[in-house]
Amino acid sequence: MCIRDRLEDWKELLEDKSKRIEKPLEEGERVRRFCHIKNKDSKWERYYTIREIEKRISRLEKSIEKLGKRNLSIPQFKGNSVMLWKNCCDLSKVKDGTFKVKLYKDWFDFNILGEYQNEVLSDCLVLDKYSSIYYKDGEYYLNFPVYKKVELPEPTAKFSVLSIDRGINKMVVYLELRGTKSKPSNVHFESGGKINFEKFKYQKLRTKMFGKKHGYKKSRKFGNIVLKFSDYIAHNLSRQIVDQAKGKKDFAIVLEDLEGIKSEKKAATGKAALTRKIRYKLSLGSYRKLQTYLAYKALEEEIPVVLVEAKGTSMKCNKCGAQGKRPTQGQFVCPKCGYQVNADFNGAMNIGKKFYDEIKDKPLNFDEKQKVFKFQST
């Protein structure tokens, strides 16, 4: 409802004497007061005195007067963007490469530039809601959501999988498996050293600023720099993973479920400092962010994403199944068979094999919120 419509509603309420009632006298009151009922017989029913209504009318009239002095054909930006009302975008011809945007009183024509945008819009459903205009480097961009219907296949034991392990030293290690006894192929190691270094650097700067003048604002500025950098890494890495699985038939992406990774119980006496250090390192890795970006990119390509339980994937030997040891963070050693390998590679192998072991006995459920498949606990 626009501001002028609200003004008319309040004026009608003030003039309509049928909605005027006498307010019961409260304790200590001697003068009778009259009220007007708004939204009668609904859960939003409320009583307003004549003075309250007159104040609201006066404020709305002043707001309309201020708006009349502005150049209403130019959007009023707060920062770098401005939100649009639902009826301010005419996207009926968006698939033809043109659309219109209404900024207050005037309509402006926009053209879609870029082959990628035209390709996306030709396959998607465009809805007229939650649109916004973004200003950057002297150019205006229109943002609006698009929806695409996809048919997501449910993974079975016949599927090949891209198994992914997320760690501290190696941000991501992923490989392809075609069964529990198959050899891994297309193995990739992606280091997280760069993003960890940037986060460590800015975290130290933020720590020094606390307690100083304007320290909170400056610390937020550095926090935004780290956030944008981690977004950049997560977007590029998730796109790289999905592109490897793209176009392959009967293929799924498998990850370990790391929900609640930092909410463990208190450590034993003497281990508190070590636990804090490990938790801090875990907080540097954008595990949930990477999973979220990976899930929606895979969903667009009709590739199912499956989460398996993380318990036992890091300390179990993928050769003999025995409990192993980790002399260092990046090394795994099996005392039973003598197998030595990178710890993150061993974890990725166990995650893929765990998918094939559990899919025989446990049913899969699709989580609508996270857009992933999960095994139902029995």
Short mmCIF file of C-alpha atoms in Angstrom, two decimals:
data_model
loop_
_atom_site.label_atom_id
_atom_site.label_comp_id
_atom_site.label_asym_id
_atom_site.label_seq_id
_atom_site.Cartn_x
_atom_site.Cartn_y
_atom_site.Cartn_z
CA MET A 1 0.00 0.00 0.00
CA CYS A 2 1.45 3.37 -1.02
CA ILE A 3 1.68 6.35 1.30
CA ARG A 4 -1.26 8.18 -0.31
CA ASP A 5 -3.56 5.19 0.14
CA ARG A 6 -2.63 5.00 3.82
CA LEU A 7 -3.43 8.70 4.21
CA GLU A 8 -6.89 8.21 2.68
CA ASP A 9 -7.58 5.25 4.98
CA TRP A 10 -6.79 7.26 8.09
CA LYS A 11 -8.94 10.20 6.90
CA GLU A 12 -11.89 7.89 6.22
CA LEU A 13 -11.46 6.35 9.67
CA LEU A 14 -11.55 9.80 11.28
CA GLU A 15 -14.67 10.90 9.35
CA ASP A 16 -16.59 7.63 9.80
CA LYS A 17 -18.60 8.24 12.98
CA SER A 18 -20.09 4.74 12.86
CA LYS A 19 -16.73 3.35 14.00
CA ARG A 20 -16.48 5.84 16.86
CA ILE A 21 -17.10 4.41 20.32
CA GLU A 22 -16.83 5.77 23.83
CA LYS A 23 -13.78 4.43 25.63
CA PRO A 24 -14.54 3.07 29.11
CA LEU A 25 -13.21 5.20 31.94
CA GLU A 26 -10.10 3.79 33.51
CA GLU A 27 -9.10 4.17 37.15
CA GLY A 28 -8.37 7.82 37.93
CA GLU A 29 -9.94 9.17 34.69
CA ARG A 30 -12.84 11.67 34.80
CA VAL A 31 -13.11 12.88 31.18
CA ARG A 32 -14.80 10.73 28.57
CA ARG A 33 -12.71 9.88 25.48
CA PHE A 34 -13.80 8.57 22.11
CA CYS A 35 -11.94 5.98 20.03
CA HIS A 36 -12.17 4.68 16.50
CA ILE A 37 -12.00 0.96 15.69
CA LYS A 38 -9.67 -0.13 12.88
CA ASN A 39 -9.83 -3.62 11.31
CA LYS A 40 -12.91 -4.57 13.26
CA ASP A 41 -13.54 -8.28 14.02
CA SER A 42 -10.02 -9.35 13.00
CA LYS A 43 -6.85 -10.26 14.83
CA TRP A 44 -5.45 -6.79 13.91
CA GLU A 45 -8.38 -4.96 15.57
CA ARG A 46 -7.14 -1.93 17.49
CA TYR A 47 -8.55 1.25 19.06
CA TYR A 48 -7.16 4.70 18.17
CA THR A 49 -8.02 7.99 19.84
CA ILE A 50 -8.85 11.04 17.72
CA ARG A 51 -5.56 12.65 18.72
CA GLU A 52 -3.57 9.58 17.61
CA ILE A 53 -5.30 9.55 14.21
CA GLU A 54 -4.68 13.26 13.68
CA LYS A 55 -0.97 12.79 14.47
CA ARG A 56 -0.68 9.98 11.90
CA ILE A 57 -2.43 12.07 9.26
CA SER A 58 -0.10 15.00 9.94
CA ARG A 59 3.01 12.77 9.59
CA LEU A 60 1.81 11.24 6.32
CA GLU A 61 1.05 14.68 4.86
CA LYS A 62 4.57 15.86 5.74
CA SER A 63 6.07 12.74 4.11
CA ILE A 64 4.08 13.35 0.90
CA GLU A 65 5.23 16.96 0.89
CA LYS A 66 8.89 15.85 1.15
CA LEU A 67 8.45 13.30 -1.65
CA GLY A 68 6.99 15.99 -3.88
CA LYS A 69 10.21 18.00 -3.65
CA ARG A 70 12.36 15.09 -4.89
CA ASN A 71 13.12 14.02 -8.42
CA LEU A 72 11.04 10.86 -8.21
CA SER A 73 12.29 9.42 -11.51
CA ILE A 74 15.74 8.81 -9.94
CA PRO A 75 16.04 5.94 -7.42
CA GLN A 76 17.11 6.88 -3.92
CA PHE A 77 20.00 4.51 -3.12
CA LYS A 78 20.90 3.42 0.39
CA GLY A 79 24.45 2.23 -0.17
CA ASN A 80 24.88 0.54 -3.55
CA SER A 81 21.41 -0.93 -4.04
CA VAL A 82 17.71 -0.11 -3.89
CA MET A 83 14.82 -2.58 -3.51
CA LEU A 84 11.86 -2.41 -5.90
CA TRP A 85 8.21 -3.09 -5.25
CA LYS A 86 6.62 -6.20 -6.74
CA ASN A 87 4.70 -4.23 -9.38
CA CYS A 88 7.72 -2.12 -10.47
CA CYS A 89 9.15 -4.66 -12.93
CA ASP A 90 7.55 -5.69 -16.20
CA LEU A 91 9.39 -8.92 -17.00
CA SER A 92 6.87 -10.26 -19.51
CA LYS A 93 9.32 -9.86 -22.43
CA VAL A 94 12.45 -10.84 -20.55
CA LYS A 95 13.03 -13.94 -22.68
CA ASP A 96 13.09 -11.74 -25.80
CA GLY A 97 15.98 -9.75 -24.36
CA THR A 98 14.06 -6.67 -23.12
CA PHE A 99 12.15 -5.69 -19.99
CA LYS A 100 10.85 -2.57 -18.25
CA VAL A 101 11.42 -1.16 -14.77
CA LYS A 102 9.21 1.42 -13.08
CA LEU A 103 11.07 3.88 -10.86
CA TYR A 104 8.39 5.78 -8.95
CA LYS A 105 6.52 7.51 -11.83
CA ASP A 106 8.44 6.66 -15.00
CA TRP A 107 9.11 3.41 -16.89
CA PHE A 108 12.61 2.69 -18.20
CA ASP A 109 13.61 0.16 -20.87
CA PHE A 110 16.48 -2.27 -20.20
CA ASN A 111 18.25 -4.66 -22.54
CA ILE A 112 19.83 -7.95 -21.52
CA LEU A 113 23.52 -7.94 -22.37
CA GLY A 114 25.46 -11.19 -22.49
CA GLU A 115 24.92 -14.63 -23.99
CA TYR A 116 25.05 -16.35 -20.60
CA GLN A 117 22.15 -14.28 -19.23
CA ASN A 118 20.03 -14.97 -22.33
CA GLU A 119 20.80 -18.68 -22.07
CA VAL A 120 19.81 -18.84 -18.41
CA LEU A 121 16.58 -16.88 -18.91
CA SER A 122 15.51 -19.06 -21.84
CA ASP A 123 15.31 -22.13 -19.54
CA CYS A 124 14.06 -20.54 -16.31
CA LEU A 125 10.85 -19.15 -14.89
CA VAL A 126 10.99 -15.43 -14.06
CA LEU A 127 8.84 -14.06 -11.23
CA ASP A 128 8.05 -10.41 -10.51
CA LYS A 129 9.21 -10.22 -6.89
CA TYR A 130 12.23 -9.31 -4.76
CA SER A 131 13.85 -7.27 -7.54
CA SER A 132 16.55 -4.71 -6.84
CA ILE A 133 18.81 -2.30 -8.73
CA TYR A 134 22.54 -2.44 -8.02
CA TYR A 135 24.94 0.38 -8.84
CA LYS A 136 28.60 -0.40 -9.53
CA ASP A 137 31.37 1.43 -11.43
CA GLY A 138 28.96 3.89 -13.06
CA GLU A 139 26.63 1.14 -14.33
CA TYR A 140 23.18 0.01 -13.13
CA TYR A 141 22.32 -3.70 -12.82
CA LEU A 142 18.92 -5.28 -12.23
CA ASN A 143 18.81 -8.29 -9.90
CA PHE A 144 15.79 -10.57 -9.87
CA PRO A 145 15.31 -14.28 -8.98
CA VAL A 146 14.75 -17.00 -11.55
CA TYR A 147 13.37 -20.46 -10.92
CA LYS A 148 14.16 -23.63 -12.83
CA LYS A 149 12.35 -26.96 -12.59
CA VAL A 150 14.75 -29.89 -12.41
CA GLU A 151 14.29 -33.65 -12.18
CA LEU A 152 16.73 -34.88 -9.57
CA PRO A 153 17.47 -38.63 -9.74
CA GLU A 154 17.71 -40.59 -6.48
CA PRO A 155 21.15 -42.20 -6.11
CA THR A 156 21.45 -46.00 -6.13
CA ALA A 157 24.30 -48.50 -5.67
CA LYS A 158 24.94 -48.39 -9.44
CA PHE A 159 25.90 -44.69 -9.30
CA SER A 160 29.48 -43.49 -9.60
CA VAL A 161 30.42 -40.93 -6.96
CA LEU A 162 32.65 -37.91 -6.58
CA SER A 163 33.83 -38.29 -2.98
CA ILE A 164 34.87 -35.08 -1.17
CA ASP A 165 36.77 -34.68 2.09
CA ARG A 166 37.04 -31.24 3.72
CA GLY A 167 39.97 -30.63 6.05
CA ILE A 168 42.29 -28.07 7.65
CA ASN A 169 45.60 -28.39 5.75
CA LYS A 170 43.87 -29.35 2.50
CA MET A 171 40.65 -27.43 2.12
CA VAL A 172 39.20 -30.04 -0.25
CA VAL A 173 40.35 -33.41 -1.57
CA TYR A 174 38.03 -35.04 -4.10
CA LEU A 175 38.22 -38.18 -6.25
CA GLU A 176 36.00 -40.44 -8.35
CA LEU A 177 34.93 -43.95 -7.30
CA ARG A 178 32.87 -46.55 -9.15
CA GLY A 179 32.41 -49.01 -6.29
CA THR A 180 33.99 -50.13 -3.02
CA LYS A 181 36.70 -52.19 -4.77
CA SER A 182 37.47 -49.76 -7.60
CA LYS A 183 40.61 -47.66 -7.79
CA PRO A 184 40.24 -43.87 -7.41
CA SER A 185 40.54 -41.66 -10.47
CA ASN A 186 40.77 -37.91 -11.14
CA VAL A 187 42.22 -37.15 -7.69
CA HIS A 188 42.50 -33.43 -6.84
CA PHE A 189 44.06 -31.69 -3.84
CA GLU A 190 42.95 -28.11 -3.15
CA SER A 191 44.97 -26.33 -0.48
CA GLY A 192 43.30 -24.01 2.01
CA GLY A 193 46.55 -22.28 2.92
CA LYS A 194 45.77 -19.08 1.05
CA ILE A 195 42.40 -18.45 2.65
CA ASN A 196 43.71 -19.46 6.11
CA PHE A 197 46.64 -17.05 5.74
CA GLU A 198 44.31 -14.16 4.83
CA LYS A 199 41.99 -14.94 7.73
CA PHE A 200 44.88 -15.19 10.21
CA LYS A 201 46.27 -11.86 8.96
CA TYR A 202 43.01 -9.94 9.25
CA GLN A 203 42.12 -11.60 12.56
CA LYS A 204 45.35 -10.25 14.10
CA LEU A 205 44.56 -6.76 12.76
CA ARG A 206 41.05 -6.90 14.19
CA THR A 207 42.39 -8.02 17.60
CA LYS A 208 44.73 -5.00 17.77
CA MET A 209 41.88 -2.57 17.00
CA PHE A 210 39.57 -3.57 19.83
CA GLY A 211 39.49 -0.92 22.55
CA LYS A 212 40.74 1.84 20.26
CA LYS A 213 38.84 4.77 18.76
CA HIS A 214 36.52 3.64 15.94
CA GLY A 215 37.99 0.15 16.37
CA TYR A 216 34.63 -1.59 15.97
CA LYS A 217 33.94 -0.01 12.57
CA LYS A 218 37.42 -0.81 11.30
CA SER A 219 37.23 -4.40 12.54
CA ARG A 220 33.91 -4.83 10.68
CA LYS A 221 35.57 -3.51 7.53
CA PHE A 222 38.28 -6.18 7.72
CA GLY A 223 35.63 -8.78 8.52
CA ASN A 224 33.80 -7.91 5.29
CA ILE A 225 37.06 -8.28 3.33
CA VAL A 226 37.53 -11.81 4.69
CA LEU A 227 33.88 -12.65 4.00
CA LYS A 228 34.10 -11.59 0.35
CA PHE A 229 37.37 -13.48 -0.10
CA SER A 230 35.95 -16.70 1.38
CA ASP A 231 32.86 -16.30 -0.86
CA TYR A 232 35.14 -16.01 -3.88
CA ILE A 233 37.06 -19.18 -2.93
CA ALA A 234 33.89 -21.17 -2.17
CA HIS A 235 32.18 -20.15 -5.43
CA ASN A 236 35.17 -21.03 -7.59
CA LEU A 237 35.87 -24.31 -5.83
CA SER A 238 32.24 -25.47 -5.94
CA ARG A 239 32.03 -24.59 -9.64
CA GLN A 240 35.21 -26.58 -10.30
CA ILE A 241 33.78 -29.65 -8.52
CA VAL A 242 30.38 -29.48 -10.26
CA ASP A 243 32.04 -29.06 -13.68
CA GLN A 244 33.91 -32.33 -13.13
CA ALA A 245 30.62 -34.16 -12.45
CA LYS A 246 28.64 -32.29 -15.12
CA GLY A 247 27.33 -34.32 -18.07
CA LYS A 248 28.05 -37.74 -16.53
CA LYS A 249 25.21 -40.25 -16.31
CA ASP A 250 24.35 -41.92 -12.97
CA PHE A 251 26.72 -39.71 -11.01
CA ALA A 252 26.45 -38.28 -7.48
CA ILE A 253 28.50 -36.04 -5.20
CA VAL A 254 29.16 -37.40 -1.69
CA LEU A 255 30.31 -35.37 1.33
CA GLU A 256 30.61 -35.96 5.06
CA ASP A 257 27.98 -34.35 7.24
CA LEU A 258 29.90 -31.77 9.33
CA GLU A 259 26.88 -30.28 11.11
CA GLY A 260 27.82 -29.34 14.67
CA ILE A 261 31.55 -29.66 14.04
CA LYS A 262 32.42 -26.86 16.52
CA SER A 263 29.83 -27.71 19.20
CA GLU A 264 31.75 -30.55 20.86
CA LYS A 265 31.96 -31.15 24.62
CA LYS A 266 34.64 -29.61 26.81
CA ALA A 267 38.08 -31.15 26.55
CA ALA A 268 39.79 -32.96 29.41
CA THR A 269 42.14 -31.08 31.74
CA GLY A 270 45.32 -30.08 29.98
CA LYS A 271 43.83 -30.32 26.51
CA ALA A 272 41.76 -27.13 26.60
CA ALA A 273 44.41 -24.99 24.85
CA LEU A 274 44.87 -27.61 22.11
CA THR A 275 41.11 -27.88 21.64
CA ARG A 276 40.76 -24.09 21.30
CA LYS A 277 43.49 -24.06 18.66
CA ILE A 278 41.83 -26.86 16.67
CA ARG A 279 38.42 -25.20 16.92
CA TYR A 280 39.88 -21.92 15.71
CA LYS A 281 41.41 -23.66 12.70
CA LEU A 282 38.10 -25.39 12.01
CA SER A 283 36.34 -22.02 12.12
CA LEU A 284 38.63 -20.75 9.35
CA GLY A 285 37.36 -23.35 6.89
CA SER A 286 34.14 -22.32 5.14
CA TYR A 287 32.72 -25.85 5.29
CA ARG A 288 29.01 -25.03 5.40
CA LYS A 289 29.37 -22.25 2.85
CA LEU A 290 31.12 -24.59 0.41
CA GLN A 291 28.42 -27.23 0.94
CA THR A 292 25.62 -24.70 0.31
CA TYR A 293 27.18 -23.37 -2.90
CA LEU A 294 27.93 -26.89 -4.08
CA ALA A 295 24.37 -28.07 -3.41
CA TYR A 296 22.59 -25.39 -5.45
CA LYS A 297 25.09 -25.55 -8.34
CA ALA A 298 24.74 -29.35 -8.47
CA LEU A 299 20.95 -29.09 -8.28
CA GLU A 300 20.95 -26.83 -11.34
CA GLU A 301 22.87 -29.53 -13.28
CA GLU A 302 20.56 -32.31 -11.92
CA ILE A 303 23.38 -33.91 -9.92
CA PRO A 304 22.33 -35.33 -6.50
CA VAL A 305 24.40 -34.45 -3.43
CA VAL A 306 24.52 -37.01 -0.59
CA LEU A 307 25.69 -36.50 3.00
CA VAL A 308 27.11 -39.46 4.94
CA GLU A 309 27.93 -39.63 8.65
CA ALA A 310 31.40 -38.26 9.37
CA LYS A 311 32.11 -40.67 12.25
CA GLY A 312 35.09 -42.94 11.51
CA THR A 313 35.98 -41.50 8.11
CA SER A 314 39.21 -39.82 9.22
CA MET A 315 40.78 -42.54 11.44
CA LYS A 316 39.74 -45.70 9.56
CA CYS A 317 42.13 -47.36 7.06
CA ASN A 318 40.53 -47.54 3.60
CA LYS A 319 42.57 -50.67 2.79
CA CYS A 320 41.93 -53.05 5.71
CA GLY A 321 39.36 -51.15 7.77
CA ALA A 322 41.46 -51.07 10.95
CA GLN A 323 41.76 -48.11 13.31
CA GLY A 324 44.76 -46.03 12.26
CA LYS A 325 46.89 -43.22 13.67
CA ARG A 326 47.80 -39.71 12.55
CA PRO A 327 51.35 -38.77 13.62
CA THR A 328 50.79 -35.36 12.01
CA GLN A 329 47.73 -33.49 10.80
CA GLY A 330 48.32 -34.45 7.17
CA GLN A 331 49.60 -38.04 7.55
CA PHE A 332 47.73 -41.31 8.13
CA VAL A 333 49.42 -44.56 9.20
CA CYS A 334 47.75 -47.95 9.67
CA PRO A 335 49.53 -50.05 12.36
CA LYS A 336 47.91 -53.27 11.13
CA CYS A 337 48.81 -53.32 7.41
CA GLY A 338 51.47 -50.58 7.39
CA TYR A 339 49.57 -48.44 4.85
CA GLN A 340 50.72 -44.80 4.78
CA VAL A 341 48.97 -42.07 2.83
CA ASN A 342 47.76 -38.47 3.01
CA ALA A 343 45.10 -38.24 5.74
CA ASP A 344 42.64 -36.22 3.63
CA PHE A 345 42.96 -38.67 0.72
CA ASN A 346 42.23 -41.53 3.12
CA GLY A 347 39.17 -39.64 4.37
CA ALA A 348 37.85 -39.07 0.84
CA MET A 349 38.20 -42.81 0.09
CA ASN A 350 36.33 -43.73 3.28
CA ILE A 351 33.51 -41.26 2.50
CA GLY A 352 32.97 -42.79 -0.95
CA LYS A 353 33.06 -46.37 0.39
CA LYS A 354 30.72 -45.46 3.23
CA PHE A 355 28.14 -44.33 0.66
CA TYR A 356 28.20 -47.75 -1.05
CA ASP A 357 28.03 -49.57 2.31
CA GLU A 358 25.08 -47.59 3.68
CA ILE A 359 22.99 -47.42 0.53
CA LYS A 360 22.46 -51.20 0.69
CA ASP A 361 20.65 -51.05 4.05
CA LYS A 362 19.44 -47.49 4.67
CA PRO A 363 16.86 -45.49 2.68
CA LEU A 364 17.59 -41.96 1.42
CA ASN A 365 15.55 -38.88 2.31
CA PHE A 366 15.75 -35.53 0.55
CA ASP A 367 16.33 -32.54 2.84
CA GLU A 368 14.35 -29.65 1.32
CA LYS A 369 16.18 -27.02 3.37
CA GLN A 370 19.75 -28.05 2.51
CA LYS A 371 18.86 -29.51 -0.94
CA VAL A 372 20.79 -32.73 -0.24
CA PHE A 373 20.05 -36.43 0.31
CA LYS A 374 20.62 -37.94 3.76
CA PHE A 375 20.55 -41.52 4.99
CA GLN A 376 17.68 -42.28 7.33
CA SER A 377 18.95 -43.57 10.66
CA THR A 378 17.57 -46.96 11.63
#
